[in-house]
């Protein structure tokens, strides 16, 4: 469509970049179809849950103050329990982020003297302080909860022998991170998580298995609660908030685990009974309703990015062909300039703050300057188109999100335009591949 091409050109995407993108997209038709089928399944799952729980107009209103008898909040938690196939759920705006949800799940279900085990290597950065791997005020370590970790095998497999040896009489909770986060290990499929949980329970049946589900929701048709997870935990400003939730986290799981979390979030004796939903319920419901298709849009973006950059000689994880279990795409540029150009290109395509130019800066908690691109409606939301990269070898960027596929596509083309515009990519290769 010439009109479309002209509009891309007016928005700064040269013909050469656009044509290359179209050539890449032609090959992705069957993969996009698979993603759409998953979204269709999950859309039915979500709508079905809302219908079974009889979500009504009154559920969309909120409460203030103590929040007693908050019909919409309680019903939403039932809907989450249905969607994640668990006994119960805690879904609250008072859970401020993913780290908070995970910390809450851990702190409420562990007691002094217990031990926590990660059988999948190092957990997400922010959990290091929650656990006390890096000494930190208020950590689990300060409360006398010890921690062990078993690395994945070099091929990404589980070290079953190591895990068996690490489980002891103190082991109370096992934490399994589904997404690779900002590491280069593969993301775990729900099926593999199920195998790991079965193994752990065969060694010690009463261990609580928790899955950090961040970035994994609705990427597959199954969720970890269906393969034996006792708690499934995540952030509402990632996949399940569908881009609309302005804050929040969830813990879905066994009734006892969820109640423990509720008594810790509010207070012993109060639990789930308090916690006003204020005005967020409509966005929580509508965001969950949109989440399957928003996740599909983000997945298409990640797949497109991998297939756009890999032929140009950049290492991409996951690679262009492998199956996907989360929405994160890593692209290695090998130079600070590449990382910066990519992030600036993503920012330039944002609906909000497209006119600002991100620069690397020394963020607290990181050991190298980091550049972040985010022009989001919800601050820091990473289900919206966003990217960040630490300015240190191997000079990789981590890219995720996109509320619509069309916007993800624009953002990725804009990133390539920025990289090519600075002479950092091979224009000849690009022409050759698109047959120009
Ligand atoms: C994002 C994320 C977290 C932490 O969530 P925040 O909302 O950033 O606190 C934890 N684990 C994984 C795998 C994540 O992707």
XYZ file of C-alpha atoms and ligand atoms in Angstrom:
451
model
C 0.000 0.000 0.000
C 1.640 3.200 -1.195
C -0.149 5.383 1.332
C 1.239 3.252 4.140
C 4.757 3.375 2.738
C 4.550 7.154 2.450
C 3.354 7.464 6.035
C 6.244 5.314 7.268
C 8.581 7.544 5.276
C 7.069 10.658 6.846
C 7.658 9.038 10.252
C 11.320 8.572 9.450
C 11.443 4.967 8.202
C 13.298 4.864 4.861
C 12.022 2.724 2.022
C 14.988 0.350 2.347
C 14.274 -0.397 6.000
C 10.569 -0.800 5.375
C 11.091 -3.207 2.468
C 13.538 -5.251 4.508
C 10.928 -5.473 7.277
C 8.290 -6.657 4.799
C 10.645 -9.314 3.418
C 11.283 -10.579 6.945
C 7.574 -10.553 7.811
C 6.640 -12.747 4.842
C 8.455 -15.631 6.463
C 6.766 -15.110 9.809
C 3.184 -15.750 8.715
C 2.956 -19.286 10.185
C 4.570 -18.193 13.461
C 2.155 -15.275 13.783
C -0.708 -17.663 13.183
C 0.448 -19.848 16.087
C 0.651 -16.787 18.328
C -2.888 -15.799 17.319
C -4.156 -19.290 18.125
C -2.663 -19.101 21.612
C -4.232 -15.666 22.075
C -7.584 -17.034 20.948
C -7.398 -19.878 23.456
C -6.411 -17.533 26.261
C -9.057 -14.981 25.325
C -11.707 -17.683 25.715
C -10.128 -18.751 28.995
C -10.358 -15.213 30.375
C -13.872 -14.456 29.126
C -15.013 -17.873 30.305
C -13.652 -17.151 33.790
C -15.419 -13.773 33.877
C -18.681 -15.410 32.875
C -18.389 -18.272 35.357
C -17.686 -15.805 38.147
C -20.624 -13.653 37.009
C -18.702 -10.417 36.758
C -21.314 -7.666 36.844
C -21.323 -3.915 36.345
C -21.192 -3.410 40.117
C -17.846 -5.280 40.191
C -16.235 -2.439 38.253
C -16.838 0.055 41.054
C -14.386 0.387 43.905
C -14.409 0.957 47.629
C -12.558 3.421 49.855
C -11.392 3.322 53.465
C -11.111 -0.172 54.917
C -12.594 -1.742 51.837
C -14.899 -4.176 53.641
C -17.256 -6.082 51.348
C -15.466 -5.028 48.188
C -17.474 -7.130 45.765
C -15.402 -6.250 42.691
C -12.076 -6.971 44.398
C -13.229 -10.328 45.740
C -14.778 -11.329 42.402
C -11.612 -10.325 40.518
C -9.597 -12.598 42.767
C -11.987 -15.431 41.904
C -11.509 -14.649 38.209
C -7.720 -14.804 38.587
C -8.011 -18.124 40.416
C -10.103 -19.450 37.499
C -7.719 -18.141 34.844
C -4.608 -19.472 36.590
C -6.418 -22.689 37.596
C -5.603 -22.252 41.273
C -7.667 -22.495 44.466
C -7.405 -18.827 45.348
C -5.724 -15.550 44.417
C -4.681 -12.219 45.872
C -4.829 -9.381 43.318
C -4.297 -5.959 44.812
C -3.227 -2.409 44.014
C -1.538 -2.473 47.434
C 0.998 -4.914 45.941
C 3.211 -2.270 44.396
C 5.221 -4.244 41.822
C 6.491 -7.688 40.861
C 9.305 -7.672 43.385
C 6.833 -6.800 46.135
C 4.511 -9.650 45.104
C 7.408 -12.127 45.158
C 8.755 -10.800 48.465
C 5.269 -11.046 49.949
C 4.802 -14.631 48.776
C 8.179 -15.614 50.233
C 8.015 -13.722 53.517
C 4.498 -14.894 54.309
C 5.154 -18.559 53.636
C 8.606 -18.943 55.182
C 9.397 -18.970 58.905
C 12.688 -18.543 60.773
C 14.806 -21.666 60.370
C 13.317 -22.522 56.983
C 15.403 -22.720 53.828
C 14.591 -21.369 50.364
C 15.957 -23.141 47.290
C 16.338 -21.881 43.718
C 16.989 -24.905 41.490
C 17.288 -22.757 38.345
C 20.301 -20.611 39.183
C 20.408 -16.998 40.221
C 17.004 -15.328 40.604
C 16.021 -11.925 39.199
C 18.285 -9.077 40.351
C 15.841 -7.443 42.736
C 15.267 -10.738 44.558
C 18.902 -10.844 45.605
C 18.122 -8.202 48.197
C 14.800 -9.773 49.174
C 16.563 -13.057 49.885
C 19.695 -11.446 51.300
C 22.129 -12.814 48.691
C 23.254 -9.191 48.706
C 23.005 -8.068 52.335
C 19.970 -5.863 52.669
C 17.779 -4.403 55.371
C 14.686 -6.522 56.048
C 15.853 -9.445 53.914
C 14.838 -13.070 54.523
C 18.394 -13.660 55.770
C 17.832 -11.131 58.573
C 14.872 -13.243 59.717
C 16.949 -16.386 59.865
C 15.789 -17.875 56.578
C 18.656 -19.490 54.695
C 19.061 -19.856 50.949
C 20.558 -22.330 48.528
C 20.909 -22.259 44.789
C 21.571 -24.984 42.244
C 22.830 -23.832 38.855
C 21.340 -25.036 35.611
C 23.566 -27.398 33.645
C 25.643 -25.844 30.847
C 23.053 -27.044 28.300
C 20.240 -25.331 30.239
C 18.958 -28.609 31.740
C 18.073 -29.183 35.389
C 20.820 -30.566 37.625
C 18.571 -33.213 39.193
C 21.384 -34.737 41.230
C 22.391 -31.335 42.567
C 18.776 -30.488 43.385
C 18.254 -33.783 45.232
C 21.383 -33.097 47.297
C 20.349 -29.506 48.050
C 16.926 -30.454 49.439
C 17.177 -31.063 53.181
C 15.012 -31.090 56.302
C 14.955 -27.277 56.357
C 13.881 -26.818 52.727
C 10.409 -25.278 52.844
C 9.992 -23.407 49.571
C 11.381 -23.757 46.065
C 11.375 -20.706 43.786
C 11.337 -21.223 40.023
C 11.720 -18.284 37.671
C 9.919 -18.904 34.384
C 11.454 -16.065 32.394
C 15.173 -15.731 31.769
C 14.865 -12.143 32.975
C 18.055 -10.351 32.018
C 20.203 -13.453 31.747
C 21.113 -15.534 28.747
C 19.742 -18.876 29.947
C 16.690 -20.179 28.088
C 13.241 -19.371 29.439
C 11.425 -22.352 30.949
C 8.319 -23.686 29.285
C 5.376 -24.535 31.529
C 5.945 -28.175 30.637
C 9.536 -28.079 31.912
C 8.431 -26.250 35.053
C 5.990 -29.115 35.599
C 8.790 -31.681 35.286
C 10.879 -29.788 37.805
C 8.004 -29.482 40.284
C 7.234 -33.211 40.002
C 10.853 -33.998 40.733
C 11.059 -31.649 43.729
C 7.823 -33.096 45.170
C 9.084 -36.632 44.635
C 12.058 -35.784 46.850
C 10.062 -33.806 49.434
C 6.279 -33.777 48.967
C 5.440 -30.937 51.364
C 7.751 -28.349 49.790
C 5.931 -25.264 48.488
C 6.749 -24.648 44.818
C 6.493 -21.004 43.776
C 6.820 -19.798 40.194
C 7.929 -16.255 39.341
C 5.588 -15.897 36.375
C 6.699 -12.384 35.320
C 6.603 -11.921 31.525
C 5.270 -15.459 31.036
C 1.511 -15.016 31.428
C -0.560 -15.951 28.352
C 2.478 -16.809 26.238
C 1.357 -20.451 26.342
C -2.063 -22.002 26.793
C -1.056 -23.454 30.160
C -0.010 -21.617 33.304
C 2.233 -23.038 36.056
C -0.695 -23.694 38.440
C -1.792 -26.404 35.996
C 1.461 -28.315 36.414
C 1.627 -28.342 40.189
C 2.843 -24.881 41.257
C 1.561 -23.961 44.719
C 2.003 -20.239 44.059
C 2.162 -18.300 40.800
C 3.306 -14.716 41.173
C 3.545 -11.701 38.897
C 3.176 -7.995 38.205
C 0.125 -6.237 36.777
C 2.251 -3.732 34.888
C 3.484 -6.637 32.801
C 1.379 -9.148 30.807
C -1.755 -9.719 32.943
C -2.521 -6.009 33.387
C -2.943 -5.735 29.623
C -1.369 -2.254 29.660
C -4.333 -0.801 31.539
C -3.563 -1.711 35.160
C -1.781 1.340 36.606
C -0.190 -0.637 39.484
C -0.530 -4.005 41.182
C 0.607 -7.562 41.614
C -0.956 -10.987 42.025
C -0.357 -14.228 43.875
C -2.497 -17.137 42.665
C -2.207 -20.517 44.324
C -3.161 -22.898 47.103
C -5.672 -21.390 49.494
C -3.333 -21.650 52.454
C -0.421 -19.981 50.660
C -2.606 -17.142 49.385
C -4.131 -16.584 52.834
C -0.666 -16.450 54.377
C 0.198 -13.748 51.843
C -2.994 -11.820 52.614
C -2.323 -11.852 56.370
C 1.144 -10.534 55.691
C 0.017 -7.879 53.187
C -2.595 -6.430 55.536
C -2.390 -7.821 59.060
C -2.847 -10.998 61.056
C -6.579 -11.236 61.704
C -7.539 -9.030 58.752
C -6.174 -10.832 55.680
C -8.224 -10.500 52.505
C -11.104 -8.708 54.229
C -9.533 -5.248 53.988
C -7.780 -3.295 51.267
C -9.893 -0.806 49.346
C -9.697 -1.151 45.593
C -10.136 2.618 45.100
C -10.743 3.263 41.422
C -8.619 0.600 39.745
C -10.997 -2.337 39.326
C -12.307 -1.469 35.884
C -8.734 -1.263 34.607
C -7.800 -4.528 36.328
C -10.747 -6.342 34.736
C -10.422 -4.731 31.338
C -6.642 -5.159 31.364
C -6.993 -8.870 32.112
C -9.565 -9.099 29.337
C -7.101 -7.515 26.871
C -4.019 -9.333 28.225
C -4.074 -12.338 25.854
C -4.076 -10.146 22.744
C -1.651 -7.598 24.198
C 0.737 -10.439 25.072
C 0.363 -11.733 21.504
C 1.271 -8.287 20.140
C 4.382 -8.171 22.321
C 5.344 -11.699 21.266
C 5.019 -10.828 17.593
C 7.246 -7.825 18.211
C 9.907 -9.954 19.898
C 9.809 -12.495 17.083
C 9.983 -9.777 14.430
C 12.976 -8.168 16.161
C 14.852 -11.491 16.322
C 14.204 -12.156 12.646
C 15.107 -8.625 11.630
C 18.432 -8.459 13.459
C 19.716 -12.042 13.233
C 20.327 -12.013 9.455
C 22.317 -8.803 9.892
C 24.850 -10.677 12.015
C 23.708 -9.875 15.562
C 23.326 -12.610 18.171
C 19.718 -12.819 19.340
C 18.221 -14.738 22.295
C 15.826 -16.422 21.722
C 16.950 -16.990 18.151
C 14.772 -16.417 15.113
C 13.391 -19.965 15.006
C 13.085 -21.327 18.539
C 9.802 -21.517 20.465
C 9.028 -18.755 22.930
C 8.022 -18.845 26.567
C 8.221 -15.166 27.520
C 8.073 -11.785 25.773
C 11.708 -10.697 26.233
C 14.097 -10.430 23.302
C 17.834 -9.943 23.774
C 19.935 -8.560 20.916
C 23.712 -8.322 21.234
C 25.288 -5.351 19.487
C 28.863 -5.735 20.689
C 29.324 -1.981 21.024
C 27.966 0.798 23.235
C 26.951 2.755 20.109
C 24.706 -0.090 18.930
C 22.906 -0.323 22.288
C 22.411 3.430 22.422
C 21.204 3.669 18.811
C 18.697 0.851 19.363
C 17.223 2.377 22.511
C 17.023 5.838 20.986
C 15.185 4.374 17.992
C 12.644 2.662 20.272
C 12.107 5.886 22.208
C 11.558 7.860 19.008
C 8.597 5.601 18.182
C 6.853 6.038 21.549
C 3.413 7.603 21.942
C 4.609 9.525 25.020
C 7.973 11.342 25.305
C 9.054 10.476 21.765
C 10.875 13.812 21.627
C 13.285 12.992 24.449
C 16.607 11.255 23.799
C 17.547 8.601 26.352
C 21.184 8.495 27.483
C 23.068 5.964 29.634
C 23.167 6.835 33.345
C 24.443 5.342 36.605
C 21.298 3.784 38.030
C 21.288 2.716 41.669
C 21.744 -1.027 42.025
C 23.596 -1.558 38.741
C 27.325 -1.946 38.244
C 27.452 -0.183 34.850
C 25.596 2.728 33.251
C 22.217 1.686 31.840
C 20.218 3.183 28.988
C 16.438 2.811 29.040
C 13.861 3.556 26.396
C 10.296 3.907 27.608
C 7.576 6.202 26.440
C 4.758 4.553 28.320
C 1.275 5.528 29.464
C 2.001 3.757 32.762
C 5.408 4.751 34.147
C 7.886 1.901 33.925
C 5.376 -0.469 32.367
C 7.247 -3.116 30.447
C 4.244 -4.612 28.662
C 4.439 -1.349 26.733
C 7.175 -1.032 24.113
C 10.404 -0.650 26.057
C 14.085 -1.530 25.970
C 17.082 -1.268 28.184
C 20.728 -2.094 27.975
C 23.637 -2.013 30.397
C 26.662 -0.314 28.841
C 29.050 -3.214 29.380
C 30.163 -6.240 27.344
C 28.617 -7.985 25.488
C 26.593 -4.800 24.869
C 23.190 -6.419 24.637
C 19.775 -4.770 24.761
C 16.700 -6.354 26.276
C 13.592 -5.443 24.432
C 9.972 -6.201 25.338
C 6.369 -5.164 25.049
C 4.134 -3.408 22.619
C 0.432 -2.933 23.351
C -0.373 -3.446 19.688
C 1.559 -5.374 17.063
C 1.421 -2.377 14.730
C 3.144 -0.209 17.303
C 5.746 -2.857 18.121
C 6.499 -3.053 14.392
C 6.969 0.704 14.112
C 9.255 0.694 17.165
C 11.450 -2.101 15.867
C 11.726 -0.557 12.393
C 12.599 2.735 14.083
C 15.327 0.993 16.105
C 16.829 -0.453 12.926
C 16.552 2.915 11.194
C 18.524 4.413 14.062
C 21.170 1.660 13.965
C 21.529 1.816 10.158
C 21.422 5.623 10.165
C 24.531 5.646 12.320
C 26.375 3.347 9.951
C 26.320 0.476 12.455
C 24.596 -2.125 10.268
C 25.492 -3.548 6.907
C 23.266 -1.764 4.365
C 24.434 -4.116 1.611
C 23.246 -7.188 3.526
C 19.940 -5.487 4.141
C 19.439 -4.774 0.427
C 20.510 -8.267 -0.537
C 18.085 -9.965 1.835
C 15.138 -7.843 0.764
C 16.048 -8.422 -2.897
C 16.394 -4.720 -3.694
C 10.056 -7.774 36.249
C 10.451 -8.999 36.959
C 10.493 -9.064 38.345
C 10.284 -7.867 39.238
O 9.221 -7.085 38.928
P 9.200 -5.512 39.211
O 7.790 -5.189 38.919
O 10.169 -4.875 38.285
O 9.549 -5.306 40.632
C 10.812 -10.269 38.921
N 11.103 -11.354 38.186
C 11.087 -11.318 36.840
C 11.421 -12.557 36.067
C 10.760 -10.153 36.184
O 10.732 -10.124 34.864
